[in-house]
Short mmCIF file of C-alpha atoms and ligand atoms in Angstrom, two decimals:
data_model
loop_
_atom_site.label_atom_id
_atom_site.label_comp_id
_atom_site.label_asym_id
_atom_site.label_seq_id
_atom_site.Cartn_x
_atom_site.Cartn_y
_atom_site.Cartn_z
CA MET A 1 -12.35 29.48 6.13
CA GLU A 2 -12.63 26.05 4.46
CA ARG A 3 -15.01 23.67 6.25
CA LEU A 4 -14.74 19.93 6.81
CA LYS A 5 -18.15 18.23 6.44
CA SER A 6 -18.82 15.13 8.43
CA CYS A 7 -21.29 12.75 6.85
CA ASN A 8 -23.45 9.91 8.28
CA PRO A 9 -22.28 6.68 6.63
CA ALA A 10 -25.80 5.21 6.97
CA THR A 11 -27.68 8.04 5.25
CA GLY A 12 -25.13 10.30 3.57
CA ALA A 13 -26.58 13.25 5.43
CA VAL A 14 -24.25 15.97 6.73
CA VAL A 15 -24.00 15.57 10.53
CA GLY A 16 -22.09 18.81 10.99
CA GLN A 17 -18.95 20.67 10.03
CA VAL A 18 -15.80 22.15 11.49
CA PRO A 19 -13.36 24.71 10.18
CA ILE A 20 -10.29 23.09 8.59
CA THR A 21 -7.11 24.31 10.32
CA PRO A 22 -4.84 26.06 7.79
CA VAL A 23 -1.55 24.16 7.75
CA GLY A 24 0.30 27.50 8.12
CA ASP A 25 -1.39 28.09 11.49
CA ILE A 26 -0.06 24.87 13.05
CA PRO A 27 3.43 26.17 14.11
CA ARG A 28 1.72 29.06 15.97
CA MET A 29 -0.70 26.64 17.66
CA VAL A 30 2.21 24.49 18.78
CA ALA A 31 3.95 27.61 20.18
CA ARG A 32 0.79 28.48 22.12
CA ALA A 33 0.73 24.98 23.57
CA ARG A 34 4.41 25.35 24.53
CA ALA A 35 3.78 28.59 26.29
CA ALA A 36 1.04 26.92 28.33
CA GLN A 37 3.25 23.97 29.26
CA ALA A 38 5.43 25.54 31.98
CA PRO A 39 2.62 26.53 34.35
CA TRP A 40 0.73 23.31 33.64
CA GLY A 41 3.89 21.24 34.24
CA ALA A 42 4.58 23.13 37.47
CA LEU A 43 1.17 22.23 39.01
CA GLY A 44 2.34 18.71 39.90
CA THR A 45 0.78 15.36 39.00
CA ARG A 46 -1.67 15.12 41.87
CA ALA A 47 -3.16 18.60 41.20
CA ARG A 48 -3.41 17.89 37.51
CA ALA A 49 -5.09 14.53 38.15
CA GLU A 50 -7.66 16.18 40.48
CA LEU A 51 -8.43 18.80 37.86
CA LEU A 52 -8.83 16.17 35.11
CA ALA A 53 -10.98 14.02 37.37
CA GLY A 54 -13.58 16.82 37.20
CA ALA A 55 -14.23 15.80 33.61
CA ALA A 56 -15.71 12.44 34.67
CA GLU A 57 -19.07 13.95 35.68
CA LEU A 58 -19.26 15.87 32.39
CA PHE A 59 -18.57 12.70 30.41
CA GLU A 60 -21.20 10.82 32.41
CA ALA A 61 -23.82 13.57 31.89
CA ARG A 62 -23.14 13.69 28.15
CA ALA A 63 -22.78 9.98 27.46
CA GLU A 64 -26.02 9.59 25.57
CA ARG A 65 -25.41 12.68 23.44
CA HIS A 66 -21.87 11.47 22.74
CA ALA A 67 -23.14 7.99 21.81
CA GLU A 68 -25.64 9.47 19.34
CA LEU A 69 -22.83 11.50 17.78
CA ILE A 70 -20.57 8.44 17.49
CA THR A 71 -23.26 6.43 15.71
CA ALA A 72 -24.18 9.37 13.43
CA GLU A 73 -20.56 10.08 12.43
CA MET A 74 -19.05 6.59 11.97
CA GLY A 75 -22.03 4.20 12.04
CA LYS A 76 -21.40 1.82 14.99
CA PRO A 77 -24.52 0.40 16.65
CA ILE A 78 -25.83 2.72 19.38
CA LYS A 79 -25.31 0.09 22.12
CA GLU A 80 -21.57 -0.11 21.30
CA ALA A 81 -21.41 3.68 21.00
CA LEU A 82 -22.94 4.09 24.44
CA ALA A 83 -20.41 1.66 25.99
CA GLU A 84 -17.62 3.73 24.43
CA ALA A 85 -19.10 7.06 25.57
CA LYS A 86 -19.70 5.75 29.14
CA SER A 87 -16.15 4.39 29.46
CA LEU A 88 -14.74 7.94 29.18
CA GLY A 89 -16.08 8.94 32.56
CA SER A 90 -16.34 5.60 34.42
CA GLY A 91 -12.68 4.59 34.07
CA LEU A 92 -11.19 8.06 34.54
CA ALA A 93 -10.61 8.20 38.31
CA ARG A 94 -8.93 4.78 38.39
CA GLU A 95 -6.75 5.62 35.46
CA LEU A 96 -5.64 8.98 36.90
CA GLU A 97 -4.74 7.31 40.19
CA GLU A 98 -2.62 4.79 38.24
CA ILE A 99 -0.85 7.65 36.42
CA VAL A 100 -0.11 9.54 39.66
CA GLU A 101 1.40 6.33 41.13
CA ALA A 102 3.43 5.66 38.02
CA LEU A 103 4.99 9.10 38.06
CA VAL A 104 6.07 9.18 41.70
CA PRO A 105 9.89 9.56 41.65
CA ASP A 106 11.80 6.39 42.43
CA GLN A 107 14.90 6.35 44.69
CA ILE A 108 17.89 3.96 44.65
CA GLU A 109 20.83 4.11 47.07
CA ASP A 110 24.11 2.23 47.09
CA GLY A 111 25.50 3.29 50.54
CA ARG A 112 27.53 6.19 49.08
CA ALA A 113 24.92 8.06 47.01
CA ARG A 114 21.25 8.28 46.48
CA SER A 115 19.76 8.67 42.98
CA THR A 116 16.25 9.98 42.39
CA ILE A 117 14.56 9.07 39.13
CA PHE A 118 12.06 11.70 38.05
CA HIS A 119 9.31 11.31 35.43
CA ASP A 120 9.09 14.83 34.15
CA PRO A 121 6.84 16.22 31.44
CA LEU A 122 8.21 15.86 27.90
CA GLY A 123 6.77 19.19 26.65
CA VAL A 124 4.24 19.33 23.83
CA ILE A 125 2.62 16.16 22.45
CA GLY A 126 1.14 15.93 18.99
CA ALA A 127 -1.74 13.44 19.28
CA ILE A 128 -3.22 12.03 16.00
CA THR A 129 -6.12 9.58 16.23
CA PRO A 130 -8.29 7.29 13.99
CA TRP A 131 -12.07 7.14 13.57
CA ASN A 132 -12.98 3.58 14.71
CA PHE A 133 -13.17 4.45 18.37
CA PRO A 134 -13.51 8.19 17.88
CA MET A 135 -13.69 9.14 21.59
CA SER A 136 -11.86 6.39 23.42
CA MET A 137 -8.78 6.52 21.21
CA PRO A 138 -8.27 10.22 21.97
CA SER A 139 -8.89 9.48 25.63
CA TRP A 140 -6.21 6.73 25.78
CA MET A 141 -3.61 9.25 24.58
CA LEU A 142 -4.75 12.54 26.02
CA ILE A 143 -5.34 11.58 29.61
CA PRO A 144 -1.79 10.18 30.23
CA SER A 145 -0.21 12.97 28.19
CA LEU A 146 -2.00 15.75 30.07
CA ALA A 147 -1.74 14.19 33.55
CA ALA A 148 2.04 13.86 33.06
CA GLY A 149 2.25 17.69 32.61
CA ASN A 150 2.43 17.90 28.83
CA THR A 151 0.34 20.15 26.70
CA VAL A 152 -1.28 18.62 23.63
CA VAL A 153 -2.03 19.54 20.02
CA PHE A 154 -4.72 17.05 19.03
CA LYS A 155 -5.94 16.10 15.61
CA PRO A 156 -8.88 13.77 15.41
CA SER A 157 -9.62 11.79 12.24
CA GLU A 158 -11.16 13.70 9.39
CA GLU A 159 -13.95 11.07 9.47
CA THR A 160 -14.98 11.91 13.01
CA PRO A 161 -14.07 15.55 13.66
CA LEU A 162 -17.26 16.21 15.67
CA CYS A 163 -16.54 13.38 18.09
CA GLY A 164 -12.96 14.59 18.51
CA GLN A 165 -14.13 18.14 19.10
CA ALA A 166 -16.81 17.04 21.57
CA TYR A 167 -14.27 14.98 23.50
CA ALA A 168 -11.81 17.92 23.65
CA ASP A 169 -14.60 20.37 24.58
CA VAL A 170 -15.25 18.42 27.75
CA LEU A 171 -11.59 18.42 28.75
CA ASN A 172 -11.33 22.08 27.92
CA GLU A 173 -14.05 22.89 30.40
CA VAL A 174 -11.69 21.79 33.19
CA LEU A 175 -8.27 22.63 31.67
CA PRO A 176 -6.45 25.97 31.63
CA GLU A 177 -6.36 27.85 28.28
CA GLY A 178 -3.80 26.56 25.77
CA VAL A 179 -3.19 23.15 27.40
CA LEU A 180 -5.23 21.23 24.82
CA ILE A 181 -5.51 22.65 21.28
CA VAL A 182 -7.54 20.97 18.52
CA VAL A 183 -6.44 20.85 14.87
CA HIS A 184 -8.95 19.76 12.20
CA GLY A 185 -8.10 18.27 8.84
CA ALA A 186 -6.66 15.18 7.20
CA ASP A 187 -3.15 13.96 6.30
CA GLU A 188 -1.79 17.46 5.44
CA GLN A 189 -2.56 18.69 8.93
CA GLY A 190 -1.23 15.46 10.46
CA LYS A 191 2.01 15.82 8.52
CA ALA A 192 2.29 19.46 9.63
CA ILE A 193 2.02 18.38 13.28
CA VAL A 194 4.77 15.78 12.73
CA ARG A 195 6.99 18.43 11.13
CA SER A 196 6.34 20.97 13.88
CA ASP A 197 8.21 21.66 17.07
CA VAL A 198 6.33 19.09 19.19
CA ASP A 199 8.42 16.74 21.43
CA MET A 200 6.47 13.56 20.81
CA ILE A 201 3.97 12.13 18.33
CA ALA A 202 1.36 9.83 19.88
CA PHE A 203 -0.33 8.19 16.95
CA THR A 204 -3.00 5.51 16.61
CA GLY A 205 -3.79 4.45 13.05
CA SER A 206 -2.60 2.41 10.12
CA ARG A 207 0.84 0.77 9.76
CA GLU A 208 1.51 2.69 6.54
CA VAL A 209 0.98 6.08 8.15
CA GLY A 210 2.91 4.95 11.22
CA LYS A 211 5.92 4.18 9.02
CA HIS A 212 5.66 7.57 7.36
CA ILE A 213 5.53 9.29 10.74
CA MET A 214 8.58 7.38 11.94
CA ARG A 215 10.53 8.50 8.89
CA GLU A 216 9.48 12.10 9.25
CA ALA A 217 10.08 12.26 13.01
CA SER A 218 13.60 10.99 12.65
CA SER A 219 15.05 14.37 11.47
CA SER A 220 14.51 15.82 14.99
CA LEU A 221 14.44 12.47 16.88
CA LYS A 222 10.95 13.12 18.22
CA ARG A 223 9.67 10.58 20.75
CA LEU A 224 7.06 8.24 19.30
CA VAL A 225 4.18 6.08 20.52
CA LEU A 226 2.61 4.31 17.58
CA GLU A 227 -0.40 2.01 17.95
CA LEU A 228 -0.91 0.45 14.55
CA GLY A 229 -2.96 -2.14 12.69
CA GLY A 230 -3.29 -5.85 13.12
CA LYS A 231 -4.13 -9.12 11.39
CA ASP A 232 -5.12 -11.04 14.50
CA PRO A 233 -5.23 -14.82 14.42
CA MET A 234 -7.52 -17.15 16.32
CA ILE A 235 -6.64 -20.81 16.83
CA VAL A 236 -9.44 -23.28 17.45
CA LEU A 237 -8.03 -26.42 19.10
CA GLU A 238 -9.62 -29.90 18.86
CA ASP A 239 -11.10 -29.81 22.38
CA ALA A 240 -12.56 -26.28 22.00
CA ASP A 241 -16.25 -25.67 22.82
CA LEU A 242 -17.13 -25.06 19.16
CA GLU A 243 -20.42 -23.18 19.82
CA LYS A 244 -18.60 -20.75 22.06
CA ALA A 245 -15.70 -20.45 19.70
CA ALA A 246 -18.02 -19.73 16.80
CA LYS A 247 -19.93 -17.10 18.76
CA PHE A 248 -16.68 -15.46 19.80
CA ALA A 249 -15.32 -15.54 16.22
CA ALA A 250 -18.47 -13.93 14.88
CA ASN A 251 -18.55 -11.25 17.54
CA ASN A 252 -14.86 -10.51 17.24
CA SER A 253 -14.81 -10.52 13.43
CA PHE A 254 -18.02 -8.53 12.91
CA ARG A 255 -18.19 -6.08 15.87
CA ASN A 256 -18.08 -2.51 14.74
CA ALA A 257 -18.38 -3.91 11.22
CA GLY A 258 -14.93 -5.43 11.71
CA GLN A 259 -13.39 -2.02 12.09
CA VAL A 260 -11.52 -2.85 15.28
CA CYS A 261 -7.68 -3.09 15.46
CA VAL A 262 -7.96 -6.40 17.39
CA SER A 263 -10.67 -7.90 15.14
CA THR A 264 -10.17 -11.61 14.51
CA GLU A 265 -8.96 -11.56 10.86
CA ARG A 266 -7.59 -15.12 10.43
CA ILE A 267 -9.01 -18.25 11.98
CA PHE A 268 -6.95 -21.49 12.01
CA VAL A 269 -9.03 -24.49 12.96
CA LEU A 270 -7.90 -28.10 13.41
CA ASP A 271 -9.13 -30.40 10.60
CA SER A 272 -11.08 -32.75 12.83
CA VAL A 273 -13.38 -30.00 14.11
CA ALA A 274 -13.31 -27.64 11.15
CA GLU A 275 -16.62 -28.58 9.56
CA ALA A 276 -18.59 -28.26 12.76
CA PHE A 277 -16.93 -24.95 13.62
CA GLU A 278 -17.52 -23.52 10.11
CA THR A 279 -21.19 -24.54 10.15
CA ALA A 280 -21.70 -22.97 13.55
CA LEU A 281 -19.95 -19.76 12.51
CA ALA A 282 -21.93 -19.45 9.27
CA GLY A 283 -25.11 -19.94 11.32
CA VAL A 284 -24.27 -17.10 13.74
CA ALA A 285 -23.30 -14.83 10.82
CA ALA A 286 -26.50 -15.47 8.95
CA ALA A 287 -28.57 -14.65 12.03
CA MET A 288 -26.97 -11.23 12.54
CA SER A 289 -28.95 -8.15 11.58
CA VAL A 290 -27.41 -5.49 9.38
CA GLY A 291 -28.75 -1.93 9.35
CA PRO A 292 -28.49 1.62 10.67
CA GLY A 293 -26.70 1.79 14.05
CA THR A 294 -29.64 3.81 15.45
CA GLU A 295 -32.04 0.88 15.04
CA GLY A 296 -30.44 -1.71 17.31
CA SER A 297 -28.92 -3.75 14.44
CA ASP A 298 -25.93 -5.96 15.14
CA ILE A 299 -23.81 -4.50 12.34
CA GLY A 300 -23.87 -0.95 11.06
CA PRO A 301 -22.45 0.54 7.85
CA MET A 302 -18.75 0.70 7.01
CA VAL A 303 -17.32 4.16 7.77
CA ASN A 304 -17.22 5.19 4.11
CA ALA A 305 -17.35 3.90 0.53
CA ARG A 306 -13.55 3.72 0.24
CA GLN A 307 -13.31 1.31 3.25
CA ARG A 308 -16.27 -0.73 1.84
CA ASP A 309 -14.56 -1.03 -1.56
CA HIS A 310 -11.26 -2.05 0.06
CA VAL A 311 -13.04 -4.89 1.95
CA LEU A 312 -15.04 -6.03 -1.12
CA ALA A 313 -11.90 -6.01 -3.29
CA GLN A 314 -10.19 -8.37 -0.87
CA VAL A 315 -13.24 -10.68 -0.67
CA ASN A 316 -13.60 -10.78 -4.46
CA ALA A 317 -9.93 -11.50 -4.99
CA ALA A 318 -10.01 -14.30 -2.41
CA VAL A 319 -13.10 -15.86 -3.99
CA ALA A 320 -11.51 -15.60 -7.50
CA ALA A 321 -8.44 -17.39 -6.15
CA GLY A 322 -10.53 -20.28 -4.72
CA ALA A 323 -11.92 -19.26 -1.29
CA LYS A 324 -15.53 -20.39 -0.64
CA VAL A 325 -18.31 -18.18 0.68
CA LEU A 326 -20.28 -19.81 3.57
CA ALA A 327 -22.18 -16.64 4.47
CA GLY A 328 -22.56 -13.05 3.30
CA ALA A 329 -20.24 -11.51 0.64
CA THR A 330 -23.09 -9.21 -0.30
CA HIS A 331 -23.38 -5.50 0.09
CA LYS A 332 -25.78 -2.62 -0.21
CA ASP A 333 -24.81 1.08 0.02
CA ASN A 334 -22.14 1.16 2.79
CA TYR A 335 -23.32 -2.02 4.43
CA VAL A 336 -21.33 -5.28 4.04
CA ALA A 337 -23.05 -8.45 5.27
CA PRO A 338 -21.18 -10.50 7.83
CA THR A 339 -19.14 -12.82 5.62
CA VAL A 340 -17.57 -16.23 6.31
CA LEU A 341 -14.88 -17.39 3.87
CA THR A 342 -13.26 -20.82 4.03
CA GLY A 343 -10.27 -22.17 2.20
CA VAL A 344 -8.37 -18.94 2.67
CA ALA A 345 -4.75 -19.42 1.56
CA ASP A 346 -1.77 -17.65 3.15
CA ASP A 347 -0.76 -15.81 -0.04
CA MET A 348 -4.11 -14.14 -0.59
CA ASP A 349 -4.27 -10.39 0.11
CA ILE A 350 -7.07 -11.06 2.61
CA ALA A 351 -4.71 -13.28 4.67
CA ARG A 352 -1.87 -10.77 4.68
CA GLU A 353 -3.13 -7.15 4.70
CA GLU A 354 -5.46 -5.64 7.26
CA THR A 355 -9.09 -6.05 6.14
CA PHE A 356 -10.93 -3.89 8.71
CA GLY A 357 -14.31 -5.24 7.67
CA PRO A 358 -16.94 -7.78 8.77
CA ILE A 359 -15.16 -10.80 7.27
CA ALA A 360 -14.22 -14.05 9.06
CA CYS A 361 -11.58 -16.02 7.21
CA VAL A 362 -11.21 -19.72 8.03
CA THR A 363 -8.23 -21.85 7.19
CA ARG A 364 -8.09 -25.58 8.07
CA VAL A 365 -4.82 -26.90 9.57
CA GLY A 366 -3.54 -30.42 10.17
CA SER A 367 -1.71 -29.85 13.48
CA VAL A 368 -1.16 -27.45 16.30
CA ASP A 369 2.37 -26.75 15.01
CA GLU A 370 0.97 -25.80 11.62
CA ALA A 371 -1.61 -23.50 13.26
CA VAL A 372 1.09 -21.73 15.31
CA GLU A 373 3.42 -21.40 12.35
CA ARG A 374 0.75 -19.94 10.06
CA ALA A 375 -0.68 -17.69 12.77
CA ASN A 376 2.80 -16.21 13.29
CA ASP A 377 3.39 -15.79 9.53
CA THR A 378 2.63 -12.05 9.49
CA VAL A 379 4.42 -8.77 9.96
CA PHE A 380 1.69 -7.73 12.45
CA GLY A 381 1.54 -8.73 16.08
CA LEU A 382 -1.28 -6.95 17.88
CA GLY A 383 -3.61 -9.60 19.40
CA ALA A 384 -4.32 -13.33 19.13
CA VAL A 385 -6.82 -15.72 20.64
CA VAL A 386 -6.68 -19.44 21.42
CA PHE A 387 -9.81 -21.51 22.07
CA GLY A 388 -9.47 -24.89 23.82
CA LYS A 389 -11.08 -26.67 26.75
CA ASP A 390 -7.76 -27.68 28.45
CA GLU A 391 -6.69 -24.15 29.39
CA ASP A 392 -3.11 -25.20 30.26
CA GLN A 393 -2.68 -26.65 26.80
CA ALA A 394 -4.29 -23.54 25.26
CA ALA A 395 -1.90 -21.40 27.33
CA ALA A 396 1.08 -23.39 26.09
CA VAL A 397 -0.06 -22.70 22.50
CA ALA A 398 -0.61 -19.02 23.36
CA ARG A 399 2.96 -18.69 24.64
CA ARG A 400 4.21 -19.70 21.15
CA LEU A 401 2.34 -16.82 19.44
CA THR A 402 4.20 -13.64 18.52
CA ALA A 403 1.33 -11.17 19.30
CA GLY A 404 1.46 -8.57 22.07
CA MET A 405 -1.86 -9.53 23.74
CA ILE A 406 -3.27 -13.02 23.77
CA GLY A 407 -6.67 -14.13 25.08
CA ILE A 408 -7.50 -17.71 26.03
CA ASN A 409 -11.20 -18.47 25.45
CA ARG A 410 -11.83 -14.74 25.68
CA PRO A 411 -10.90 -11.38 24.03
CA VAL A 412 -7.33 -10.09 24.00
CA GLY A 413 -7.59 -7.14 26.40
CA GLY A 414 -5.95 -7.63 29.80
CA VAL A 415 -7.34 -6.63 33.18
CA ALA A 416 -7.22 -2.94 34.16
CA GLY A 417 -3.63 -1.81 34.72
CA THR A 418 -2.06 -4.01 32.05
CA PRO A 419 -0.62 -2.59 28.83
CA TRP A 420 -2.40 -2.42 25.47
CA VAL A 421 0.56 -3.49 23.42
CA GLY A 422 1.37 -4.52 19.87
CA ALA A 423 4.35 -6.60 18.96
CA ARG A 424 6.31 -6.44 15.62
CA GLN A 425 4.84 -3.92 13.17
CA SER A 426 1.64 -3.44 15.08
CA GLY A 427 3.19 -0.83 17.28
CA PHE A 428 6.14 1.00 18.66
CA GLY A 429 5.56 1.87 22.31
CA PHE A 430 2.17 1.11 23.84
CA HIS A 431 -0.72 2.44 25.93
CA LYS A 432 -2.03 2.02 29.45
CA SER A 433 -0.19 0.50 32.49
CA LYS A 434 2.48 2.16 34.58
CA ASP A 435 5.15 1.59 31.90
CA GLY A 436 2.82 2.92 29.23
CA HIS A 437 2.15 6.15 31.19
CA ARG A 438 5.89 6.76 31.71
CA GLN A 439 6.37 6.98 27.92
CA PHE A 440 4.81 10.41 28.05
CA THR A 441 7.56 11.67 30.31
CA GLN A 442 11.26 12.48 30.24
CA THR A 443 13.17 10.34 32.76
CA ARG A 444 15.78 12.37 34.65
CA VAL A 445 18.22 11.03 37.28
CA MET A 446 19.59 13.30 39.99
CA THR A 447 22.26 11.89 42.30
CA ARG A 448 23.61 13.25 45.57
CA ALA A 449 26.13 11.98 48.05
CA LEU A 450 24.83 10.36 51.21
P1 NAD B 1 -5.03 6.28 9.24
O1 NAD B 1 -3.62 5.83 9.48
O2 NAD B 1 -5.52 6.39 7.82
O3 NAD B 1 -5.30 7.73 9.90
C1 NAD B 1 -5.11 7.95 11.28
C2 NAD B 1 -4.89 9.42 11.53
O4 NAD B 1 -3.67 9.81 10.89
C3 NAD B 1 -5.99 10.29 10.97
O5 NAD B 1 -6.23 11.35 11.89
C4 NAD B 1 -5.35 10.84 9.66
O6 NAD B 1 -5.85 12.07 9.31
C5 NAD B 1 -3.88 10.99 10.10
N1 NAD B 1 -2.91 10.90 9.00
C6 NAD B 1 -3.07 10.35 7.81
N2 NAD B 1 -1.87 10.42 7.13
C7 NAD B 1 -0.98 11.05 7.93
C8 NAD B 1 0.39 11.39 7.83
N3 NAD B 1 1.11 11.08 6.76
N4 NAD B 1 1.01 12.00 8.86
C9 NAD B 1 0.33 12.25 10.01
N5 NAD B 1 -0.99 11.96 10.16
C10 NAD B 1 -1.64 11.36 9.15
O7 NAD B 1 -5.93 5.26 10.06
P2 NAD B 1 -7.57 5.23 10.12
O8 NAD B 1 -8.10 4.71 8.86
O9 NAD B 1 -8.06 6.51 10.70
O10 NAD B 1 -7.76 4.13 11.36
C11 NAD B 1 -7.73 2.76 11.12
C12 NAD B 1 -6.39 2.13 11.50
O11 NAD B 1 -6.11 2.42 12.87
C13 NAD B 1 -6.36 0.63 11.37
O12 NAD B 1 -5.11 0.28 10.78
C14 NAD B 1 -6.47 0.18 12.81
O13 NAD B 1 -5.91 -1.15 13.01
C15 NAD B 1 -5.67 1.21 13.54
N6 NAD B 1 -6.00 1.24 14.97
C16 NAD B 1 -5.09 0.71 15.88
C17 NAD B 1 -5.31 0.66 17.22
C18 NAD B 1 -4.40 0.08 18.21
O14 NAD B 1 -4.60 0.16 19.44
N7 NAD B 1 -3.30 -0.55 17.81
C19 NAD B 1 -6.56 1.20 17.71
C20 NAD B 1 -7.49 1.74 16.75
C21 NAD B 1 -7.19 1.78 15.40
#
């Protein structure tokens, strides 16, 4: 059987390998998942949640081993990898409780009849995930899918098959046979899952692949949850704490080497404070350490040479078109130094297409209206951030932005229980929250006379 080798982006060494799933086997695997669905669905939400909760201890016990694997396979600094690995177990009980509550049938009466609204399992879910959060992205999809009574055929990214397998191995220690089946491979295997007899595709990845999946899924009207890319703006208002804003911009542009869907990719700063902000940002960038994720550096390698070349091509084109380099713009092997560009114009590729690298792009604007207009001038709509001392004024600016999640003087993510949601072409459907969990179900209404 053909093997998929997983390589360490810091050293090039082979971390491990997995057998590639022959595309011809996928329909049989889906049939196996379908056969396992009826008994799994019949268990009931509470019983399934209790069973899945048993995985929390296993995730906790293996957190360090998982973190080492994340760093080895995709390069993120070990501290960030450990936070990701720990989150798998620590948040599980709360999330399962939220899913159980979300799926309790609702009742509505009108004096003559009573309707009950059920949230039944959909059937078999095809789950396809990216490499940038190689354990938490699978978790965000698999836990609500499984707890709702679906069985799952899961394909992790070809960049991080070992993380995907290790994640599924934990769940498979508590799940009955056939409820969670792993497929390994790249786009051919992903396409075969989309073509197969699954009832829903839950996908996190790029906008281009999301569009392809939507086209392919239309022939059988498969349900879709697509969490796609972003080009998140940050607006720095005149009264912003510039040191804080610069630190945030650096962290949110460079974290995980910029390979985060809600990375800050475009910064609009008011003219009067632009110079001070740019100087502070360049200072933070220059002080950051770049090196192997195992050695406590701030920024690890890019996931692979292709991603590095994509980032460098955008930077070089921007500089050729007039952008100025305030920090970075250098590289060695798969490492790209944290880079600050100023004078970025709206028609540059780096201002329009997702970069997914450690690059902070600053554009000066003359007014708040201009900042809002240019921030919204994108097909994406995942996150956005506004920095300003007067939080009511910052909130008023935030309400004019077209993104799905907006942070004021903080990152975009909402408190536990809120959705992780992209607007416009950053997503179709969303994750987390009661409404998010219900997407993995079929709503059915049964009405009887009173
Ligand atoms: P990608 O779209 O290249 O691949 C994602 C997955 O899809 C992989 O498993 C891949 O093998 C598979 N795939 C590729 N082509 C396919 C096809 N035609 N049909 C079915 N499956 C196919 O994305 P990536 O490079 O792995 O991840 C980075 C992207 O993910 C970025 O755009 C990032 O913004 C996005 N992302 C979004 C979120 C979010 O919450 N919105 C979270 C993390 C990552």
